[in-house]
Coordinates of C-alpha atoms in Angstrom, one line a residue:
X23 CA -0.1 -0.1 0.2
X24 CA 1.3 3.4 -0.8
X25 CA 0.6 6.5 1.4
X26 CA 0.2 9.9 0.1
X27 CA 3.0 12.4 -0.2
X28 CA 3.2 15.7 1.8
X29 CA 5.0 19.1 1.6
X30 CA 5.4 21.1 4.6
X31 CA 5.5 25.0 3.9
X32 CA 6.2 27.8 6.2
X33 CA 2.9 29.4 6.8
X34 CA 3.4 32.8 8.7
X35 CA 1.8 32.1 11.9
X36 CA 2.4 31.6 15.8
X37 CA 2.2 28.2 17.6
X38 CA -1.0 27.7 19.3
X39 CA -1.4 27.8 23.0
X40 CA -2.3 24.5 24.5
X41 CA 0.6 23.4 27.0
X42 CA -0.2 19.7 26.5
X43 CA 0.2 20.1 22.4
X44 CA 4.0 21.2 22.9
X45 CA 5.7 17.7 23.2
X46 CA 3.5 16.7 20.2
X47 CA 4.6 19.8 18.2
X48 CA 8.4 19.4 19.2
X49 CA 8.0 15.9 17.9
X50 CA 7.2 16.7 14.9
X51 CA 9.5 19.5 14.5
X52 CA 12.4 17.1 15.2
X53 CA 11.1 14.8 12.7
X54 CA 11.1 17.5 10.1
X55 CA 14.7 18.8 11.0
X56 CA 15.6 15.2 10.6
X57 CA 14.1 15.2 7.0
X58 CA 15.8 18.5 6.1
X59 CA 19.3 17.4 6.9
X60 CA 18.3 13.9 4.8
X61 CA 16.3 13.1 1.7
X62 CA 13.5 15.5 2.3
X63 CA 11.1 12.5 3.1
X64 CA 8.4 12.2 5.9
X65 CA 7.5 8.2 6.8
X66 CA 3.7 7.8 8.2
X67 CA 3.5 5.0 10.2
X68 CA 2.6 1.5 8.9
X69 CA 3.5 0.2 5.2
X70 CA 5.6 1.7 2.4
X71 CA 5.4 5.6 1.9
X72 CA 6.5 8.0 -0.9
X73 CA 8.8 10.7 -0.5
X74 CA 7.6 13.7 0.6
X75 CA 8.7 17.2 -0.4
X76 CA 9.2 20.3 2.0
X77 CA 9.6 24.1 1.1
X78 CA 9.9 26.9 3.5
X79 CA 9.7 30.4 3.3
X80 CA 10.7 33.3 5.8
X81 CA 7.4 33.8 7.5
X82 CA 7.1 31.0 9.7
X83 CA 4.5 28.0 10.4
X84 CA 3.8 24.7 8.4
X85 CA 1.2 23.9 5.9
X86 CA 1.0 20.1 4.8
X87 CA 0.5 19.3 1.2
X88 CA -0.6 15.8 0.6
X89 CA -0.7 14.3 -3.0
X90 CA -3.6 13.4 -4.8
X91 CA -4.9 10.1 -5.9
X92 CA -2.1 8.1 -8.3
X93 CA -3.4 6.3 -11.5
X94 CA -4.6 2.8 -10.4
X95 CA -5.0 3.4 -6.7
X96 CA -7.1 0.6 -4.8
X97 CA -10.3 1.3 -2.8
X98 CA -8.2 1.4 0.4
X99 CA -5.4 3.4 -1.0
X100 CA -8.0 6.2 -2.2
X101 CA -9.8 6.1 1.0
X102 CA -6.4 6.5 3.1
X103 CA -5.3 9.3 0.7
X104 CA -8.5 11.3 1.2
X105 CA -7.9 11.2 5.0
X106 CA -4.3 12.2 4.9
X107 CA -5.8 15.1 2.5
X108 CA -7.5 16.4 5.4
X109 CA -4.5 18.3 6.4
X110 CA -4.4 19.8 2.9
X111 CA -6.4 23.1 3.7
X112 CA -5.0 25.4 0.6
X113 CA -7.7 26.3 -2.2
X114 CA -10.4 24.7 0.1
X115 CA -8.9 21.7 0.3
X116 CA -8.5 21.0 -3.5
X117 CA -6.1 17.9 -3.2
X118 CA -8.7 16.1 -1.1
X119 CA -11.4 16.8 -3.4
X120 CA -9.7 15.1 -6.3
X121 CA -10.5 11.9 -4.1
X122 CA -14.2 12.7 -4.8
X123 CA -16.5 12.4 -7.5
X124 CA -17.7 15.5 -9.5
X125 CA -20.8 15.7 -7.6
X126 CA -19.4 15.1 -4.4
X127 CA -16.9 17.8 -5.1
X128 CA -19.6 20.4 -4.8
X129 CA -21.1 19.5 -1.9
X130 CA -18.7 18.0 0.6
X131 CA -18.0 20.4 3.5
X132 CA -14.7 20.0 5.0
X133 CA -15.1 22.8 7.6
X134 CA -17.9 21.0 9.4
X135 CA -15.7 19.3 11.9
X136 CA -12.3 18.0 12.8
X137 CA -11.9 14.7 14.2
X138 CA -8.5 14.1 16.2
X139 CA -7.4 10.9 16.2
X140 CA -4.8 8.6 17.2
X141 CA -3.1 5.4 15.5
X142 CA -4.3 4.5 12.0
X143 CA -7.4 4.0 10.7
X144 CA -9.1 0.4 10.4
X145 CA -11.0 0.1 6.8
X146 CA -13.4 -2.4 6.0
X147 CA -14.6 -2.8 2.4
X148 CA -17.7 -4.3 1.5
X149 CA -18.9 -5.8 -2.1
X150 CA -21.1 -3.2 -2.7
X151 CA -18.8 -0.3 -2.9
X152 CA -19.3 0.7 0.7
X153 CA -16.8 1.1 3.5
X154 CA -16.5 1.5 7.1
X155 CA -13.6 3.6 8.5
X156 CA -13.2 3.3 12.3
X157 CA -10.5 6.0 13.9
X158 CA -9.6 6.3 17.6
X159 CA -10.8 9.9 18.5
X160 CA -9.7 11.9 21.2
X161 CA -10.9 15.3 20.3
X162 CA -13.1 17.1 18.1
X163 CA -13.6 20.8 16.5
X164 CA -17.0 22.0 15.2
X165 CA -17.7 24.5 12.8
X166 CA -16.9 27.6 15.0
X167 CA -13.5 26.0 16.3
X168 CA -14.6 24.9 19.7
X169 CA -12.7 22.1 20.9
X170 CA -14.2 19.2 22.7
X171 CA -11.6 16.7 24.5
X172 CA -12.6 13.2 25.7
X173 CA -11.4 11.7 28.8
X174 CA -10.8 8.3 26.7
X175 CA -10.4 7.7 23.0
X176 CA -13.8 6.7 21.5
X177 CA -14.0 4.7 18.3
X178 CA -15.7 6.7 15.7
X179 CA -17.3 4.9 12.4
X180 CA -17.8 6.6 9.3
X181 CA -19.4 5.2 6.3
X182 CA -18.1 5.9 2.7
X183 CA -18.9 4.6 -0.9
X184 CA -16.9 4.3 -3.7
X185 CA -17.6 3.9 -7.5
X186 CA -15.3 3.8 -10.5
X187 CA -15.0 6.7 -12.7
X188 CA -13.1 6.1 -16.2
X189 CA -11.6 3.1 -14.5
X190 CA -10.3 4.9 -11.5
X191 CA -11.8 4.3 -7.8
X192 CA -13.6 7.8 -6.6
X193 CA -15.5 8.5 -3.3
X194 CA -19.1 9.1 -3.9
X195 CA -20.4 9.6 -0.5
X196 CA -18.7 10.8 2.7
X197 CA -19.3 12.6 5.8
X198 CA -18.7 16.2 6.2
X199 CA -15.5 17.1 7.8
X200 CA -12.1 15.9 8.1
X201 CA -9.9 13.5 10.5
X202 CA -6.5 14.4 11.0
X203 CA -3.9 12.1 13.0
X204 CA -2.8 14.2 16.4
X205 CA 0.7 14.9 15.7
X206 CA -0.3 16.6 12.4
X207 CA -3.1 18.7 14.1
X208 CA -0.9 19.7 16.6
X209 CA 1.7 21.3 13.9
X210 CA -1.0 22.8 11.8
X211 CA -3.8 24.0 14.4
X212 CA -3.5 26.6 16.9
X213 CA -5.3 27.9 19.7
X214 CA -6.5 31.4 19.8
X215 CA -8.7 33.8 21.8
X216 CA -11.9 36.0 20.8
X217 CA -12.4 38.4 23.1
X218 CA -15.7 40.0 23.9
X219 CA -16.8 42.4 27.0
X220 CA -18.8 41.7 30.1
X221 CA -21.9 43.9 29.5
X222 CA -20.6 46.9 31.7
X223 CA -17.7 46.8 29.2
X224 CA -15.1 47.2 32.3
X225 CA -13.6 43.5 31.5
X226 CA -12.0 41.5 28.5
X227 CA -13.9 38.2 28.4
X228 CA -12.1 35.1 26.3
X229 CA -13.5 32.7 24.1
X230 CA -11.2 30.5 23.3
X231 CA -11.4 28.9 19.6
X232 CA -9.3 26.5 17.6
X233 CA -8.2 27.2 13.8
X234 CA -6.0 26.4 10.9
X235 CA -2.6 27.8 11.3
X236 CA -2.7 29.3 7.9
X237 CA -1.6 32.9 6.4
X238 CA -5.4 33.5 6.5
X239 CA -5.6 32.8 10.1
X240 CA -6.7 36.6 10.8
X241 CA -9.7 36.3 8.3
X242 CA -10.8 33.6 10.2
X243 CA -10.5 34.7 13.5
X244 CA -12.4 38.2 12.4
X245 CA -15.3 36.1 10.7
X246 CA -15.8 34.2 14.2
X247 CA -15.7 37.5 16.1
X248 CA -18.1 39.0 14.0
X249 CA -20.4 35.7 14.2
X250 CA -20.5 36.2 18.0
X251 CA -19.8 34.4 21.2
X252 CA -20.2 30.7 21.9
X253 CA -23.4 29.6 23.0
X254 CA -22.7 29.1 26.5
X255 CA -21.9 32.6 26.6
X256 CA -25.1 33.7 25.0
X257 CA -28.1 35.6 26.4
X258 CA -26.2 38.5 27.3
X259 CA -23.3 36.9 29.1
X260 CA -21.2 38.9 27.5
X261 CA -21.3 41.9 25.1
X262 CA -19.6 42.9 21.8
X263 CA -18.6 46.5 20.6
X264 CA -19.2 45.5 17.1
X265 CA -22.7 47.3 15.8
X266 CA -25.6 44.7 14.5
X267 CA -25.0 43.5 11.0
X268 CA -21.4 44.2 10.6
X269 CA -19.4 42.1 8.3
X270 CA -16.0 41.8 6.9
X271 CA -15.8 43.5 3.5
X272 CA -13.1 41.6 1.9
X273 CA -12.4 38.0 1.4
X274 CA -8.9 38.1 2.9
X275 CA -7.4 40.2 5.4
X276 CA -3.5 40.8 4.7
X277 CA -0.9 40.8 7.7
X278 CA 2.1 41.2 5.5
X279 CA 2.5 45.0 6.3
X280 CA 3.3 46.8 9.7
X281 CA -0.4 47.3 10.2
X282 CA -3.2 45.2 9.5
X283 CA -6.3 46.6 8.1
X284 CA -9.4 45.0 8.8
X285 CA -12.0 46.4 6.3
X286 CA -15.7 46.5 7.5
X287 CA -19.1 47.0 6.1
X288 CA -20.4 50.3 6.5
X289 CA -22.5 49.2 9.6
X290 CA -19.4 49.7 11.6
X291 CA -19.9 53.4 11.2
X292 CA -23.0 53.4 13.5
X293 CA -21.0 52.9 16.7
X294 CA -20.1 56.2 18.6
X295 CA -16.8 57.6 19.3
X296 CA -16.5 55.2 22.4
X297 CA -18.0 52.2 20.6
X298 CA -15.4 52.5 17.8
X299 CA -12.5 52.6 20.3
X300 CA -13.9 49.6 21.8
X301 CA -14.4 47.7 18.5
X302 CA -11.0 48.5 17.6
X303 CA -9.5 47.0 21.1
X304 CA -11.7 44.0 20.6
X305 CA -10.2 43.4 17.2
X306 CA -6.4 44.1 18.4
X307 CA -6.9 41.9 21.3
X308 CA -8.3 39.2 18.9
X309 CA -5.8 39.4 16.8
X310 CA -2.7 39.9 19.3
X311 CA -2.2 35.9 19.3
X312 CA -0.7 35.8 16.0
X313 CA 3.0 37.0 15.3
X314 CA 2.4 38.7 12.0
X315 CA -0.2 41.3 13.5
X316 CA 1.1 44.4 15.7
X317 CA -1.0 47.2 15.0
X318 CA -4.6 46.9 13.7
X319 CA -6.9 49.8 12.1
X320 CA -10.3 49.6 10.9
X321 CA -11.3 50.6 7.3
X322 CA -14.8 51.0 6.0
X323 CA -15.1 52.0 1.9
X324 CA -11.6 52.0 1.5
X325 CA -11.1 54.6 4.0
X326 CA -9.0 54.2 7.3
X327 CA -11.3 55.2 10.4
X328 CA -9.8 57.3 12.6
X329 CA -9.9 56.0 16.1
X330 CA -8.0 57.3 19.4
X331 CA -6.6 55.0 21.8
X332 CA -8.5 54.2 25.1
X333 CA -5.4 54.4 27.2
X334 CA -6.2 53.8 31.0
X335 CA -10.0 53.5 30.3
X336 CA -9.6 50.1 28.4
X337 CA -11.3 47.2 29.8
X338 CA -9.2 45.2 31.9
X339 CA -7.8 41.9 30.6
X340 CA -7.5 38.7 33.4
X341 CA -8.1 40.7 36.5
X342 CA -5.8 39.2 39.1
X343 CA -4.7 39.8 42.9
X344 CA -1.3 41.3 43.3
X345 CA 1.2 38.8 44.1
X346 CA 1.2 39.9 48.1
X347 CA -2.5 39.1 48.1
X348 CA -2.2 35.7 48.9
X349 CA -4.0 35.2 52.1
X350 CA -3.8 32.4 54.9
X351 CA -5.6 32.0 58.4
X352 CA -3.0 31.0 61.0
X353 CA -5.5 30.2 63.5
X354 CA -5.3 33.7 65.2
X355 CA -5.9 35.9 62.2
X356 CA -5.8 36.4 58.5
X357 CA -2.5 37.5 57.1
X358 CA -1.0 38.3 54.1
X359 CA 1.5 35.3 52.9
X360 CA 4.7 36.6 51.0
X361 CA 6.7 34.1 48.6
X362 CA 9.5 34.1 51.4
X363 CA 7.0 32.5 53.7
X364 CA 6.6 35.5 56.1
X365 CA 3.3 37.0 56.8
X366 CA 1.5 40.3 57.4
X367 CA -1.5 40.7 59.8
X368 CA -4.4 42.0 58.1
X369 CA -6.2 44.6 60.3
X370 CA -9.7 46.2 59.8
X371 CA -12.3 44.1 57.6
X372 CA -10.4 40.9 58.0
X373 CA -10.7 41.3 61.7
X374 CA -14.3 40.4 61.3
X375 CA -14.6 37.1 59.9
X376 CA -10.8 35.6 61.1
X377 CA -12.2 34.2 64.4
X378 CA -14.3 31.8 62.6
X379 CA -13.4 28.3 61.8
X380 CA -13.2 29.2 58.0
X381 CA -13.0 26.5 55.2
X382 CA -12.8 29.3 52.6
X383 CA -12.9 32.8 52.6
X384 CA -12.2 35.8 49.9
X385 CA -11.8 39.5 50.2
X386 CA -12.9 41.9 47.3
X387 CA -12.8 45.8 47.9
X388 CA -14.6 46.3 51.2
X389 CA -16.2 43.0 51.4
X390 CA -15.1 39.7 53.1
X391 CA -16.9 36.6 52.9
X392 CA -16.2 33.3 54.3
X393 CA -17.7 29.7 54.7
X394 CA -17.6 27.2 57.7
X395 CA -19.1 23.7 58.3
X396 CA -21.8 25.9 60.0
X397 CA -22.5 28.5 57.5
X398 CA -21.8 31.3 54.9
X399 CA -20.7 34.6 56.4
X400 CA -19.9 38.2 55.2
X401 CA -18.7 41.5 57.0
X402 CA -18.7 44.8 54.6
X403 CA -17.0 48.1 55.7
X404 CA -15.9 48.7 59.3
X405 CA -18.1 45.8 60.6
X406 CA -17.2 44.7 64.1
X407 CA -18.7 41.2 63.4
X408 CA -19.6 39.2 60.5
X409 CA -23.5 38.4 59.4
X410 CA -24.4 34.9 58.9
X411 CA -26.1 34.4 55.8
X412 CA -26.9 30.6 55.8
X413 CA -26.7 27.8 58.7
X414 CA -25.6 25.0 56.2
X415 CA -22.3 24.0 55.6
X416 CA -21.0 26.0 52.8
X417 CA -17.7 26.3 50.6
X418 CA -16.1 27.9 47.6
X419 CA -17.0 31.6 48.2
X420 CA -16.9 34.2 45.5
X421 CA -17.7 37.6 45.2
X422 CA -18.4 39.5 41.9
X423 CA -17.7 42.6 40.7
X424 CA -21.5 43.9 41.9
X425 CA -21.0 42.6 45.6
X426 CA -22.7 39.5 45.3
X427 CA -21.7 36.6 47.3
X428 CA -21.6 33.0 45.8
X429 CA -21.0 29.8 47.3
X430 CA -22.0 26.0 47.3
X431 CA -24.7 25.6 50.2
X432 CA -26.0 22.2 50.8
X433 CA -24.7 21.0 47.3
X434 CA -26.4 23.9 45.7
X435 CA -25.2 27.2 44.2
X436 CA -26.6 30.2 46.4
X437 CA -26.2 33.9 45.5
X438 CA -26.5 36.7 48.2
X439 CA -26.8 40.5 47.7
X440 CA -24.8 42.8 49.1
X441 CA -27.6 43.5 51.7
X442 CA -27.5 39.8 52.5
X443 CA -30.6 38.6 51.1
X444 CA -30.9 35.6 48.8
X445 CA -30.9 36.1 45.2
X446 CA -33.0 33.7 42.8
X447 CA -30.9 32.5 39.9
X448 CA -32.4 30.3 37.4
X449 CA -30.1 27.1 37.2
X450 CA -32.7 24.4 36.6
X451 CA -30.2 22.2 34.6
X452 CA -27.7 22.1 37.4
X453 CA -29.7 20.4 40.3
X454 CA -28.6 20.0 43.7
X455 CA -25.3 17.8 43.4
X456 CA -22.6 20.6 43.3
X457 CA -19.4 19.6 44.9
X458 CA -17.4 23.1 44.3
X459 CA -18.1 26.4 42.2
X460 CA -16.1 29.5 41.6
X461 CA -17.1 32.8 40.0
X462 CA -14.3 34.2 37.5
X463 CA -13.2 37.4 38.8
X464 CA -14.8 39.2 35.8
X465 CA -18.4 38.2 37.2
X466 CA -19.4 36.5 33.7
X467 CA -18.6 32.7 34.3
X468 CA -19.0 30.0 37.1
X469 CA -16.8 27.0 37.0
X470 CA -18.6 24.0 38.4
X471 CA -17.9 20.3 39.6
X472 CA -21.2 18.5 39.6
X473 CA -21.6 14.8 40.5
X474 CA -22.7 12.9 37.3
X475 CA -23.5 9.3 38.4
X476 CA -20.5 7.9 39.2
X477 CA -18.3 10.7 37.6
X478 CA -17.9 14.2 38.3
X479 CA -18.7 16.9 35.4
X480 CA -16.5 20.0 34.9
X481 CA -18.7 22.6 33.6
X482 CA -18.6 26.2 32.8
X483 CA -21.7 28.4 32.5
X484 CA -22.4 31.9 31.2
X485 CA -24.0 34.2 34.0
X486 CA -27.0 36.2 32.8
X487 CA -27.5 39.6 34.6
X488 CA -30.3 42.2 34.8
X489 CA -29.6 46.1 33.8
X490 CA -29.0 46.7 37.6
X491 CA -26.0 43.9 37.5
X492 CA -28.3 41.5 39.5
X493 CA -27.8 37.9 38.7
X494 CA -30.6 36.1 36.9
X495 CA -29.7 33.2 35.1
X496 CA -27.0 30.5 34.6
X497 CA -27.0 29.6 31.0
X498 CA -26.6 25.9 29.8
X499 CA -23.2 25.3 30.1
X500 CA -19.9 24.1 28.3
X501 CA -18.9 20.7 29.8
X502 CA -15.1 20.5 29.8
X503 CA -14.6 16.8 30.5
X504 CA -15.9 14.2 33.2
X505 CA -13.5 13.2 35.9
X506 CA -13.3 10.4 38.7
X507 CA -15.2 10.8 41.9
X508 CA -12.2 12.1 43.5
X509 CA -12.4 15.6 42.1
X510 CA -13.1 18.3 45.1
X511 CA -12.6 21.6 44.2
X512 CA -12.2 24.0 41.2
X513 CA -11.0 27.6 41.1
X514 CA -9.9 29.9 38.5
X515 CA -6.4 30.1 37.5
X516 CA -6.9 33.0 35.1
X517 CA -9.3 34.4 33.0
X518 CA -9.5 31.2 30.7
X519 CA -8.1 28.4 32.9
X520 CA -9.5 26.5 35.7
X521 CA -7.5 24.4 38.0
X522 CA -9.3 21.2 39.5
X523 CA -8.1 19.4 42.7
X524 CA -8.6 16.1 42.8
X525 CA -7.6 13.3 45.4
X526 CA -7.0 9.4 45.5
X527 CA -5.7 7.7 48.4
X528 CA -3.0 9.6 50.0
X529 CA -2.0 11.9 47.0
X530 CA -3.4 14.7 45.0
X531 CA -3.5 16.0 41.7
X532 CA -4.0 19.6 40.0
X533 CA -5.2 19.5 36.4
X534 CA -5.2 22.8 34.8
X535 CA -7.6 23.2 31.8
X536 CA -8.2 25.6 29.4
X537 CA -12.0 26.8 29.0
X538 CA -12.1 25.7 25.3
X539 CA -8.7 24.3 25.1
X540 CA -6.4 21.4 26.3
X541 CA -5.5 20.2 30.1
X542 CA -2.4 19.5 31.8
X543 CA -1.9 17.6 35.3
X544 CA 0.6 18.8 37.9
X545 CA 2.8 16.1 39.6
X546 CA 1.2 14.5 42.7
X547 CA 1.7 15.6 46.2
X548 CA 0.5 14.7 49.6
X549 CA -3.4 14.7 49.8
X550 CA -4.6 18.5 49.8
X551 CA -7.9 19.7 51.6
X552 CA -8.1 22.9 49.9
X553 CA -6.7 24.8 46.8
X554 CA -6.8 28.5 45.8
X555 CA -5.3 30.5 42.9
X556 CA -4.3 33.9 41.8
X557 CA -3.0 34.5 38.1
X558 CA -1.1 31.8 36.5
X559 CA -0.2 28.2 37.4
X560 CA 2.5 29.6 39.7
X561 CA -0.2 31.5 42.0
X562 CA -1.8 28.1 42.8
X563 CA -1.6 27.3 46.3
X564 CA -2.5 23.8 47.9
X565 CA -3.4 23.4 51.7
X566 CA -2.6 20.1 53.5
X567 CA -4.5 18.9 56.6
X568 CA -1.4 19.2 58.5
X569 CA -1.7 22.9 57.8
X570 CA 1.3 23.0 55.3
X571 CA 0.6 25.2 52.3
X572 CA 2.7 24.1 49.1
X573 CA 3.2 25.9 45.8
X574 CA 4.3 24.7 42.5
X575 CA 7.9 24.6 41.7
X576 CA 8.5 23.2 38.1
X577 CA 7.1 19.8 38.0
X578 CA 7.3 19.4 41.8
X579 CA 5.5 21.3 45.2
X580 CA 7.3 23.1 47.6
X581 CA 6.3 23.7 50.8
X582 CA 6.1 27.6 51.6
X583 CA 3.9 28.1 55.0
X584 CA 3.0 25.7 57.9
X585 CA 0.5 26.1 60.9
X586 CA -2.2 27.4 58.3
X587 CA -6.0 26.7 58.4
X588 CA -7.2 28.3 55.3
X589 CA -6.0 30.0 52.3
X590 CA -7.6 32.4 49.9
X591 CA -6.6 35.4 47.7
X592 CA -8.1 39.0 47.7
X593 CA -8.5 42.0 45.1

């Protein structure tokens, strides 16, 4: 059997963001380097193979250009060649279409989905021209660039029909979408981030997508941005500064010059002066992940729209506590814990809750909130004593930008207003099996661990508020993954990453997941009873039952404090 040839071309975009992808990317780059020093061939696993041509240019990145069908190819060779050609997205997958009949060429939609598989496809061909192709799928991407990972690979079977055209086998029916083996996927796809705003335009909210790493990546990102946010960020969870009806007015955005011009339709001019500033910032933030983009300008009717910079009035990205804002409860008071292990007692507001047997706590501005086995407590301003909001065991407290307090109370998510009164938030899909929940610092998303039979689901839901900022609904969530029952806590470690604490026996692990991206697991440590995080993986802190606090250092964990009963951050 003969596999298809491939040509690797430099494409001009940055490598993507997923941490777990790095090893795969490096392994392929090493393979490519070996090829360049030899005979310019890249073998595919299993069976003889054609020699691959490799070309490079000065812009960086790779495009794989597979070969089309050869005369006399068998049915199996046609199928394998077609699958391999799913990596060749140039000219709207022109090479892949060579394997199809003329009728199917015009209707097959390669953009419908991407299946990321491991190993080699298994092919079974019947007497009637029908063929079943099974691949071991570990992840998939939908038409809008949303990545879904599976906790374990699942076999996916697809059915094809082959017919003879002028004595050569061609595919007459095939499922829409493409299937790409994981190492090649890691080479040619990149994690990027669309940016929207919270409804108050105070924060920039990320919406992670996966796109092909091509010279047309900027065009794809702007098209997705104009289409709007993911469904789990719908119903007003986030806002856009782009006026309704605005479209991209060109087929391709050029990123070859020092300034990237985004040509928009005339609807963009309906935005007022501040709206145009926010629209430009939204485009700049969305395109900032591409190495070929440094400065962005908006043009309408071939005329650049003059827009001044927002400066210090720009919405915040990834609001995070200062490094000195890690707080610990040493049994006597709440204190800031520095990197060198020294503590500084916090006077004033923290005194109001420091005498409680806290299991979790947080401080935001002039409000402090804490949980105990006996309930949820809040202290504001110069209060001498905290106010008890509930008398049920509570955990995972958060304070949102509008002063509302969130916590898991009796296995349900409950919300309380700044005055202490309970606020009703529609969440019928969630039920009362919540293990842990944490609100993002921008107040737009809730990360949740919820029991799902014998497993634990990791969910992220968009939050809808009324015009006064009062929470009203949790949107049907995005499911990141399902885990074993040992998962016990979830926190935000950045504006687009969550960390999950899980324990088994006498050890714990921390899995960091990008919302809409991939995940990585930190090295096991002794069993932890609590976790908190500020900004970035280095800010994660674990609390052991012994009172020791551990921080990540490379691939291991370092003890940074002892004698601590609770940990949290303030901002």
